[in-house]
Coordinates of C-alpha atoms in Angstrom, one line a residue:
M21 CA -26.2 8.2 -22.7
E22 CA -29.1 7.0 -24.9
K23 CA -30.9 9.6 -27.1
K24 CA -34.6 9.3 -27.5
E25 CA -35.5 8.6 -31.1
N26 CA -37.8 11.2 -32.6
T27 CA -40.6 9.8 -34.9
Q28 CA -43.0 12.1 -36.6
D29 CA -46.7 11.6 -36.0
P30 CA -48.3 10.8 -39.4
N31 CA -51.4 12.8 -38.3
S32 CA -49.3 15.9 -37.4
N33 CA -49.7 19.1 -39.3
P34 CA -47.4 19.0 -42.4
G35 CA -47.9 22.7 -43.0
P36 CA -45.2 25.3 -43.2
N37 CA -45.4 26.0 -39.5
P38 CA -45.3 22.7 -37.8
I39 CA -45.6 22.3 -34.1
P40 CA -42.0 22.5 -32.7
D41 CA -40.6 19.3 -31.3
P42 CA -39.5 19.8 -27.7
S43 CA -36.7 17.3 -28.2
Q44 CA -35.3 19.4 -31.0
A45 CA -35.4 22.7 -29.0
P46 CA -32.1 24.3 -28.1
R47 CA -30.8 23.0 -24.8
P48 CA -30.3 25.4 -22.0
Q49 CA -26.6 26.3 -21.5
S50 CA -26.5 24.5 -18.2
A51 CA -27.9 21.3 -19.6
A52 CA -25.5 21.4 -22.5
L53 CA -22.5 21.8 -20.3
T54 CA -23.7 19.1 -18.0
L55 CA -24.1 16.5 -20.8
E56 CA -20.8 17.5 -22.4
T57 CA -19.0 17.1 -19.0
E58 CA -20.5 13.6 -18.5
K59 CA -19.6 12.6 -22.1
D60 CA -16.0 13.9 -21.6
M61 CA -15.8 11.9 -18.3
A62 CA -17.2 8.8 -19.8
G63 CA -14.8 8.9 -22.7
A64 CA -11.7 9.7 -20.6
S65 CA -10.9 6.0 -20.0
T66 CA -12.3 4.5 -23.2
S67 CA -10.8 6.8 -25.9
N68 CA -7.2 6.0 -25.3
P69 CA -5.0 5.1 -28.3
S70 CA -5.6 1.5 -29.4
W71 CA -1.9 0.6 -28.7
F72 CA -2.1 1.9 -25.1
T73 CA -3.2 -1.4 -23.5
P74 CA -3.0 -2.2 -19.8
K75 CA -0.1 -4.5 -20.4
R76 CA 1.8 -1.7 -22.2
L77 CA 1.0 0.6 -19.4
L78 CA 2.6 -1.9 -17.0
A79 CA 5.6 -2.3 -19.3
I80 CA 6.2 1.5 -19.5
F81 CA 5.9 1.9 -15.7
C82 CA 8.2 -1.0 -15.1
V83 CA 10.9 0.5 -17.4
I84 CA 10.6 3.9 -15.7
N85 CA 10.8 2.3 -12.2
L86 CA 13.8 0.3 -13.4
I87 CA 15.7 3.4 -14.6
N88 CA 14.9 5.1 -11.4
Y89 CA 16.5 2.3 -9.3
V90 CA 19.4 1.8 -11.6
D91 CA 20.3 5.3 -10.5
R92 CA 20.1 4.2 -6.9
G93 CA 22.3 1.2 -7.6
A94 CA 24.8 3.0 -9.7
I95 CA 25.5 5.7 -7.0
A96 CA 26.1 2.8 -4.5
S97 CA 28.4 0.8 -6.8
N98 CA 32.1 0.6 -6.1
G99 CA 32.7 1.9 -9.7
V100 CA 30.7 5.2 -9.2
N101 CA 30.7 5.6 -5.5
G102 CA 34.4 4.7 -5.3
S103 CA 36.6 4.7 -2.2
V104 CA 38.2 7.2 0.1
R105 CA 41.9 8.2 -0.1
T106 CA 43.9 6.0 2.3
C107 CA 47.4 6.1 3.7
S108 CA 49.5 3.3 5.1
E109 CA 51.6 3.4 8.3
S110 CA 54.7 3.8 6.1
G111 CA 53.2 7.0 4.7
V112 CA 52.3 5.6 1.3
C113 CA 49.0 7.0 0.2
T114 CA 46.6 5.7 -2.5
P115 CA 44.3 8.1 -4.2
G116 CA 40.6 7.7 -3.8
S117 CA 38.3 6.9 -6.7
G118 CA 34.7 7.7 -7.8
I119 CA 32.6 10.3 -6.0
Q120 CA 33.9 9.6 -2.5
G121 CA 37.5 9.9 -3.6
E122 CA 37.1 12.9 -5.8
F123 CA 35.2 14.9 -3.2
D124 CA 37.2 13.4 -0.2
M125 CA 34.1 12.3 1.7
T126 CA 33.9 10.3 4.9
N127 CA 31.7 7.3 5.2
F128 CA 29.1 9.4 7.0
E129 CA 29.1 12.0 4.2
D130 CA 28.9 9.2 1.7
G131 CA 25.8 7.9 3.5
V132 CA 24.2 11.4 3.4
I133 CA 24.6 11.5 -0.3
S134 CA 22.6 8.3 -0.6
S135 CA 19.9 9.7 1.5
A136 CA 19.7 13.3 0.3
F137 CA 17.0 12.5 -2.2
M138 CA 14.6 12.0 0.7
V139 CA 14.5 15.7 1.4
G140 CA 12.9 16.4 -2.0
L141 CA 10.7 13.2 -1.7
L142 CA 9.4 14.3 1.7
V143 CA 8.4 17.7 0.5
A144 CA 7.0 16.8 -2.9
S145 CA 5.2 13.5 -2.3
P146 CA 2.2 15.0 -0.4
I147 CA 2.0 17.8 -2.9
F148 CA 1.8 15.5 -5.9
A149 CA -0.6 13.2 -4.2
S150 CA -3.0 16.0 -3.2
S151 CA -2.7 17.6 -6.7
A152 CA -4.1 14.5 -8.2
K153 CA -7.5 15.7 -7.2
S154 CA -7.3 18.7 -9.4
V155 CA -4.7 17.9 -12.0
N156 CA -4.6 14.8 -14.2
P157 CA -2.3 12.3 -12.5
F158 CA -0.7 11.2 -15.8
R159 CA 0.4 14.8 -16.4
L160 CA 1.8 15.0 -12.9
I161 CA 4.0 12.0 -13.7
G162 CA 5.3 13.8 -16.7
I163 CA 6.2 16.8 -14.6
G164 CA 8.0 14.6 -12.1
L165 CA 10.0 12.7 -14.6
S166 CA 11.1 16.0 -16.2
V167 CA 12.4 17.2 -12.9
W168 CA 14.1 13.9 -12.4
T169 CA 15.9 14.0 -15.7
V170 CA 17.2 17.5 -15.1
A171 CA 18.4 16.6 -11.6
V172 CA 20.2 13.5 -12.6
T173 CA 21.9 15.5 -15.4
F174 CA 23.1 18.0 -12.8
C175 CA 24.5 15.1 -10.7
G176 CA 27.0 14.5 -13.5
F177 CA 28.1 18.2 -13.3
S178 CA 28.4 18.3 -9.5
F179 CA 31.7 19.7 -8.2
N180 CA 31.7 19.0 -4.5
F181 CA 29.8 17.3 -1.7
W182 CA 27.1 20.0 -1.4
S183 CA 26.4 20.3 -5.1
M184 CA 25.9 16.6 -5.3
A185 CA 23.7 16.7 -2.2
V186 CA 21.4 19.4 -3.7
A187 CA 21.2 17.4 -7.0
R188 CA 20.1 14.3 -5.1
M189 CA 17.5 16.3 -3.3
L190 CA 16.0 17.4 -6.6
V191 CA 16.1 13.7 -7.8
G192 CA 13.7 13.0 -4.9
V193 CA 11.4 15.8 -6.0
G194 CA 11.2 14.2 -9.5
E195 CA 10.7 10.7 -8.1
A196 CA 7.8 11.8 -5.8
S197 CA 5.1 12.0 -8.5
F198 CA 5.9 8.6 -10.0
I199 CA 6.0 6.6 -6.8
S200 CA 2.7 8.1 -5.6
L201 CA 0.7 7.6 -8.7
A202 CA 2.1 4.6 -10.7
A203 CA 0.9 1.9 -8.3
P204 CA -2.8 3.1 -8.3
F205 CA -2.7 3.2 -12.1
I206 CA -1.5 -0.4 -12.2
D207 CA -4.0 -1.5 -9.6
D208 CA -6.9 0.0 -11.7
N209 CA -5.8 -1.6 -15.0
A210 CA -4.7 -5.0 -13.9
P211 CA -7.0 -8.1 -14.2
V212 CA -8.7 -8.7 -10.9
A213 CA -7.3 -12.3 -10.6
Q214 CA -3.7 -11.0 -11.3
R215 CA -3.8 -7.7 -9.5
T216 CA -1.1 -8.6 -6.9
A217 CA 1.0 -10.3 -9.5
W218 CA 1.1 -7.1 -11.6
L219 CA 2.1 -5.2 -8.5
G220 CA 4.8 -7.8 -8.0
A221 CA 6.1 -7.3 -11.5
F222 CA 6.2 -3.5 -11.0
Y223 CA 8.0 -3.7 -7.6
M224 CA 10.3 -6.4 -9.0
C225 CA 12.0 -3.5 -10.7
I226 CA 13.3 -2.1 -7.4
P227 CA 15.8 -4.8 -6.5
T228 CA 16.4 -5.5 -10.2
G229 CA 17.2 -1.9 -10.9
I230 CA 19.5 -1.6 -7.9
A231 CA 21.3 -4.8 -9.0
V232 CA 21.6 -3.6 -12.6
G233 CA 22.9 -0.3 -11.2
Y234 CA 25.7 -2.2 -9.4
V235 CA 26.8 -3.8 -12.7
Y236 CA 26.2 -0.7 -14.7
G237 CA 28.2 1.5 -12.3
G238 CA 31.1 -0.9 -12.5
L239 CA 31.1 -1.0 -16.3
I240 CA 30.6 2.7 -17.0
S241 CA 33.2 3.8 -14.4
T242 CA 35.9 3.1 -17.1
F243 CA 34.6 6.3 -18.8
G244 CA 34.3 8.2 -15.6
W245 CA 31.6 8.2 -12.9
R246 CA 29.9 11.3 -14.3
W247 CA 28.8 9.4 -17.4
A248 CA 26.7 7.1 -15.2
F249 CA 24.3 10.0 -14.5
W250 CA 24.2 11.5 -18.0
V251 CA 23.3 8.2 -19.7
L252 CA 20.5 7.6 -17.3
A253 CA 19.1 11.1 -17.9
L254 CA 19.0 10.4 -21.6
L255 CA 17.2 7.1 -21.0
M256 CA 14.5 8.8 -18.9
L257 CA 13.9 11.8 -21.2
P258 CA 11.6 10.0 -23.7
F259 CA 9.3 8.9 -20.8
A260 CA 9.2 12.4 -19.4
I261 CA 8.0 13.6 -22.8
L262 CA 5.5 10.8 -23.0
G263 CA 3.8 12.0 -19.9
F264 CA 2.8 15.2 -21.7
V265 CA 1.9 13.9 -25.1
M266 CA 0.1 10.7 -24.0
K267 CA -3.7 10.7 -23.8
P268 CA -4.4 11.4 -20.1
L269 CA -5.7 8.5 -18.0
Q270 CA -7.9 8.7 -14.9
L271 CA -7.7 7.1 -11.5
K272 CA -10.6 5.4 -9.7
G273 CA -12.0 7.7 -7.1
F274 CA -11.1 10.9 -9.1
G275 CA -13.3 12.9 -11.4
H276 CA -12.1 14.3 -14.7
A277 CA -9.4 16.9 -14.5
Q278 CA -11.7 19.6 -15.8
T279 CA -14.9 18.5 -14.2
S280 CA -14.9 21.1 -11.4
K281 CA -14.5 23.9 -14.0
A282 CA -17.4 22.5 -16.1
L283 CA -19.6 22.0 -13.0
T284 CA -18.9 25.6 -11.9
A285 CA -20.1 26.7 -15.3
V286 CA -23.2 24.6 -14.9
D287 CA -24.2 26.0 -11.6
D288 CA -23.4 29.6 -12.5
G289 CA -25.2 29.3 -15.9
A290 CA -28.4 28.1 -14.3
E291 CA -28.7 30.9 -11.8
D292 CA -26.8 33.9 -13.3
Q293 CA -28.6 34.3 -16.6
G294 CA -29.3 38.0 -16.7
S295 CA -27.2 38.8 -13.6
D296 CA -24.5 41.4 -13.5
L297 CA -20.9 40.5 -14.6
S298 CA -19.5 42.0 -11.4
T299 CA -21.6 39.7 -9.3
R300 CA -20.2 36.7 -11.2
R301 CA -16.6 38.0 -10.7
E302 CA -17.2 38.3 -7.0
V303 CA -18.5 34.8 -6.8
G304 CA -15.5 33.6 -8.8
D305 CA -13.0 35.3 -6.5
E306 CA -14.6 34.0 -3.4
S307 CA -14.7 30.5 -4.9
A308 CA -10.9 30.7 -5.7
R309 CA -10.1 31.8 -2.2
S310 CA -12.2 29.1 -0.6
S311 CA -10.7 26.5 -2.9
R312 CA -7.2 27.2 -1.6
F313 CA -8.2 26.9 2.0
G314 CA -10.3 23.9 1.1
A315 CA -7.3 22.1 -0.4
L316 CA -5.4 22.4 2.8
T317 CA -8.4 21.4 4.8
T318 CA -8.9 18.3 2.6
F319 CA -5.3 17.4 2.9
G320 CA -5.5 17.6 6.7
K321 CA -8.6 15.4 6.8
D322 CA -7.0 12.9 4.5
M323 CA -3.9 12.7 6.7
Q324 CA -6.1 12.2 9.7
L325 CA -7.9 9.3 8.0
L326 CA -4.6 7.6 7.2
L327 CA -3.2 8.0 10.8
L328 CA -6.4 6.7 12.3
N329 CA -6.3 3.6 10.0
K330 CA -4.7 1.0 12.3
V331 CA -4.2 -1.5 9.4
Y332 CA -2.4 1.1 7.4
V333 CA -0.2 2.2 10.4
V334 CA 0.8 -1.3 11.3
N335 CA 1.6 -2.1 7.7
V336 CA 3.8 0.9 7.3
L337 CA 5.6 0.4 10.6
G338 CA 6.6 -3.1 9.5
Y339 CA 7.6 -1.7 6.1
I340 CA 9.9 0.9 7.8
A341 CA 11.8 -1.7 9.7
Y342 CA 12.1 -3.9 6.6
N343 CA 13.3 -1.0 4.5
F344 CA 15.8 0.1 7.1
V345 CA 17.6 -3.2 6.4
I346 CA 17.1 -3.4 2.6
G347 CA 18.2 0.2 2.1
A348 CA 21.4 -0.4 4.0
Y349 CA 21.9 -3.7 2.1
S350 CA 21.6 -1.9 -1.2
Y351 CA 24.0 0.8 -0.4
W352 CA 26.7 -0.9 1.7
G353 CA 26.3 -4.5 0.4
P354 CA 29.1 -4.3 -2.2
K355 CA 31.5 -2.8 0.2
A356 CA 30.6 -5.2 3.0
G357 CA 31.1 -8.2 0.6
Y358 CA 34.4 -6.8 -0.6
N359 CA 35.7 -6.4 2.9
I360 CA 34.3 -9.6 4.5
Y361 CA 34.8 -12.1 1.7
H362 CA 37.4 -10.2 -0.3
M363 CA 35.2 -10.2 -3.4
S364 CA 37.3 -8.7 -6.2
N365 CA 34.0 -8.2 -8.2
A366 CA 31.6 -7.4 -5.4
D367 CA 29.5 -5.2 -7.7
Y368 CA 28.8 -8.0 -10.1
M369 CA 28.2 -10.7 -7.5
F370 CA 25.9 -8.7 -5.3
G371 CA 24.2 -7.3 -8.4
G372 CA 23.6 -10.8 -9.9
V373 CA 22.3 -12.3 -6.7
T374 CA 20.0 -9.3 -6.0
A375 CA 18.7 -9.2 -9.6
V376 CA 17.8 -12.9 -9.7
C377 CA 16.3 -13.0 -6.2
G378 CA 14.5 -9.7 -6.8
V379 CA 12.8 -10.9 -10.0
F380 CA 11.7 -14.3 -8.8
G381 CA 11.0 -13.2 -5.2
S382 CA 8.8 -10.2 -6.1
I383 CA 6.8 -12.1 -8.8
A384 CA 6.5 -15.1 -6.5
G385 CA 5.1 -13.0 -3.7
G386 CA 2.4 -11.6 -5.9
L387 CA 1.5 -15.0 -7.4
V388 CA 1.3 -16.7 -4.0
L389 CA -1.0 -14.0 -2.6
D390 CA -3.3 -14.2 -5.6
R391 CA -3.4 -18.0 -5.1
M392 CA -4.1 -17.6 -1.4
N393 CA -7.0 -15.2 -2.3
S394 CA -5.9 -11.6 -2.1
T395 CA -7.2 -10.4 1.2
L396 CA -5.6 -8.1 3.8
P397 CA -5.2 -10.9 6.5
N398 CA -3.6 -13.2 4.0
A399 CA -1.3 -10.4 2.9
F400 CA -0.1 -10.0 6.5
K401 CA 0.4 -13.7 6.9
L402 CA 2.6 -13.8 3.8
L403 CA 4.5 -10.7 4.9
S404 CA 5.3 -12.1 8.4
V405 CA 6.3 -15.6 7.3
A406 CA 8.4 -14.6 4.4
T407 CA 10.2 -11.9 6.4
L408 CA 10.9 -14.2 9.3
L409 CA 12.3 -17.0 7.2
G410 CA 14.3 -14.5 5.1
A411 CA 15.8 -13.0 8.2
V412 CA 16.9 -16.4 9.5
F413 CA 18.7 -17.2 6.2
C414 CA 20.3 -13.8 5.8
F415 CA 21.6 -13.8 9.4
A416 CA 23.0 -17.3 9.1
A417 CA 24.7 -16.3 5.8
F418 CA 26.9 -13.6 7.5
C419 CA 27.9 -16.1 10.2
F420 CA 29.8 -18.3 7.8
H421 CA 33.3 -17.6 6.5
S422 CA 32.9 -19.5 3.3
L423 CA 32.0 -17.2 0.4
Y424 CA 30.0 -20.0 -1.4
V425 CA 28.0 -20.8 1.7
F426 CA 27.3 -17.1 2.2
L427 CA 26.1 -16.7 -1.3
A428 CA 23.8 -19.7 -1.1
L429 CA 22.2 -18.7 2.2
F430 CA 22.0 -15.1 1.3
A431 CA 20.3 -15.8 -2.0
I432 CA 17.6 -17.8 -0.3
G433 CA 17.1 -15.1 2.3
E434 CA 16.8 -12.4 -0.3
L435 CA 14.4 -14.5 -2.3
L436 CA 12.1 -14.7 0.7
V437 CA 12.6 -11.1 1.7
F438 CA 11.7 -9.7 -1.7
A439 CA 8.5 -11.8 -1.8
T440 CA 7.0 -9.0 0.5
Q441 CA 7.1 -6.3 -2.2
A442 CA 3.7 -7.0 -3.7
P443 CA 1.8 -7.8 -0.5
V444 CA 3.0 -4.8 1.5
N445 CA 1.9 -2.4 -1.3
F446 CA -1.3 -4.3 -1.8
V447 CA -2.2 -3.5 1.8
C448 CA -1.4 0.2 1.2
L449 CA -3.7 0.3 -1.8
H450 CA -6.6 -1.7 -0.5
C451 CA -6.9 -0.6 3.2
V452 CA -8.0 2.9 2.1
K453 CA -10.7 4.2 -0.1
P454 CA -9.8 4.8 -3.8
S455 CA -9.4 8.6 -3.6
L456 CA -6.8 8.2 -0.8
R457 CA -4.6 5.7 -2.7
P458 CA -2.1 8.3 -4.1
L459 CA -1.7 9.9 -0.6
S460 CA -1.4 6.4 0.9
M461 CA 1.4 5.4 -1.4
A462 CA 3.1 8.8 -1.0
M463 CA 3.1 8.8 2.8
S464 CA 4.1 5.1 2.9
T465 CA 7.1 5.9 0.6
V466 CA 8.0 9.0 2.6
S467 CA 7.8 7.0 5.9
I468 CA 9.9 4.1 4.8
H469 CA 12.5 6.4 3.6
I470 CA 12.6 9.0 6.3
F471 CA 12.6 6.4 9.1
G472 CA 14.0 3.5 7.1
D473 CA 16.8 3.7 4.5
V474 CA 17.5 7.4 4.9
P475 CA 18.9 7.0 8.5
S476 CA 20.1 3.4 8.0
S477 CA 22.8 4.3 5.4
P478 CA 24.6 7.0 7.4
L479 CA 24.0 5.1 10.7
V480 CA 25.5 1.9 9.3
G481 CA 28.4 4.0 8.0
L482 CA 28.8 5.6 11.5
L483 CA 28.7 2.2 13.2
Q484 CA 31.3 0.8 10.8
D485 CA 33.5 3.9 11.5
R486 CA 33.3 3.1 15.2
I487 CA 33.7 -0.7 15.3
N488 CA 35.6 -1.2 12.1
N489 CA 34.1 -4.7 11.6
W490 CA 31.9 -5.3 8.6
R491 CA 30.7 -8.7 9.7
A492 CA 29.4 -7.4 13.1
T493 CA 27.9 -4.5 11.4
A494 CA 26.0 -6.7 8.9
L495 CA 24.7 -9.0 11.6
T496 CA 23.5 -6.1 13.7
L497 CA 21.7 -4.7 10.7
T498 CA 20.1 -8.0 9.6
S499 CA 18.6 -8.6 13.1
I500 CA 16.2 -5.7 12.5
L501 CA 14.3 -7.9 10.0
F502 CA 13.0 -9.9 12.9
V503 CA 11.4 -6.7 14.2
A504 CA 9.6 -6.2 10.9
A505 CA 8.3 -9.8 10.9
G506 CA 6.9 -9.3 14.4
V507 CA 5.1 -6.1 13.5
W508 CA 3.4 -7.7 10.5
V509 CA 2.3 -10.6 12.7
V510 CA 0.1 -8.1 14.6
G511 CA -1.7 -7.2 11.3
I512 CA -2.9 -10.8 11.0
F513 CA -5.2 -10.4 14.0
M514 CA -6.5 -6.9 13.2
P515 CA -10.0 -6.5 11.7
A516 CA -9.5 -5.3 8.1
V517 CA -11.8 -4.4 5.3
D518 CA -10.8 -4.2 1.6
R519 CA -12.0 -0.8 0.6
Y520 CA -11.0 -0.9 -3.1
D521 CA -14.7 -1.0 -4.3
E522 CA -15.9 1.6 -1.9
D523 CA -17.9 4.2 -3.8
V524 CA -16.2 7.6 -3.7
E525 CA -17.7 10.5 -5.6
H526 CA -17.1 14.2 -5.3
P527 CA -20.2 16.1 -4.1
A528 CA -20.1 18.2 -7.2
L529 CA -20.4 15.1 -9.4
V530 CA -23.4 13.9 -7.5
V531 CA -25.1 17.3 -7.9
D532 CA -24.3 17.3 -11.6
K533 CA -25.7 13.8 -12.3
S534 CA -28.9 14.6 -10.4
K535 CA -29.4 17.8 -12.4
S536 CA -28.8 15.9 -15.6
A537 CA -31.3 13.2 -14.6
L538 CA -33.8 15.9 -13.7
L539 CA -33.4 17.8 -17.0
L540 CA -33.7 14.6 -19.0
A541 CA -36.9 13.7 -17.1
E542 CA -38.4 17.1 -17.7
K543 CA -37.6 16.8 -21.4
T544 CA -39.1 13.3 -21.6
T545 CA -42.3 14.6 -20.0
E546 CA -42.6 17.5 -22.3
A547 CA -41.9 15.3 -25.3
A548 CA -44.6 12.9 -24.2

């Protein structure tokens, strides 16, 4: 904000009692607080440490996302997950291994363990997303990562099925803040021409993390499956601390974390000078009560806006069907490969194929959408075509008995399927106004898990228990990708508007700025 330069009139009275300059007069308390608030808000995004560049922000978030999904891959690996105790017809029994063997779990219980995190994610995601309007989102990420670190540590100390299930639920609570808020941060800081490519780089860490988790689980199992969790908790700890010590960042569509407090002081200061202290306390108590009810009302209205957004709903429905398949692939893939093609090193083979295809597919999807011009209809076109072709190749792969033919076709299919990661999240971010992006990402993630990979893992395990044929189970699962492609085709023909640049300001901020402008205008008039 520019300050008016004060020049002394050469004809002014130079005596001991000069005429006071209005511009040098003490500001009213309300004006001082108003200007200080605006200065604090303006500097929130420009006073970050010099080393904290957008590219480094992307790198930090990518590493966090990678560690999170290495945990998902490790618990699904043959080394950590293990196998159940079996007995032959002659009565010879072989002891189980890993989590499943130590806790003597069925395939259904094993699938529940993979999905237990969803309980915490379901409860915590809307809370973290809504809290971003009153608490700095970067601090919320620090809180979530701290919970994640403690929960994963407890996984290593679990002693039966239920203790492991509770620990995995808490992992979901910790994950909720990061998955809701990381993508909007990246979307705000990425270059406009590379925005989707940056999202692709971030979501590339999902398949890559799962793939690395397969290999990691197989390697670390030589020291015992519990060490897989303890090492990951140590790796995440520095990033949890970073969330509290780092200069807070702000999201587009949100005011400063302390703006509401400062504005309350502005309004009260302008009207309560000379009023009784008891009156101010009553107003404060009433304001606190109304704010609690207001938060619930705001959340309800925001949810209504999401559910009435047809583009958002269609996008998430396709994402649910897609994630139903991908979630089951990630959990049962190594076991299916081991049983169908007798892979002695299924963790490494599935991990390698998934890692390579995840990296190139996710980045390629973002680059292609940027090249096509990042619009919502183009995103749906890419989603439907890539998923349809990917489904064809994956389905054909399981029809062949040759391991090498399977690997070649399945790799092409995964490459195409993973190309959807950036476009589907681009739609979630850009079909809603900026202030709804955290809730949009949170509810998208909750939906794809609660209706996608959460039921798919135990249901595929239950289906395999019934038919005892991994090839038929894999073909049945893969066919659902055709459903996802069909849903996304609908999105191509829907009217859609990119709302990323839509102005969203809190009413309090508008009042504050107008008061500031009025005060400055009055001072300028007086000075003149």
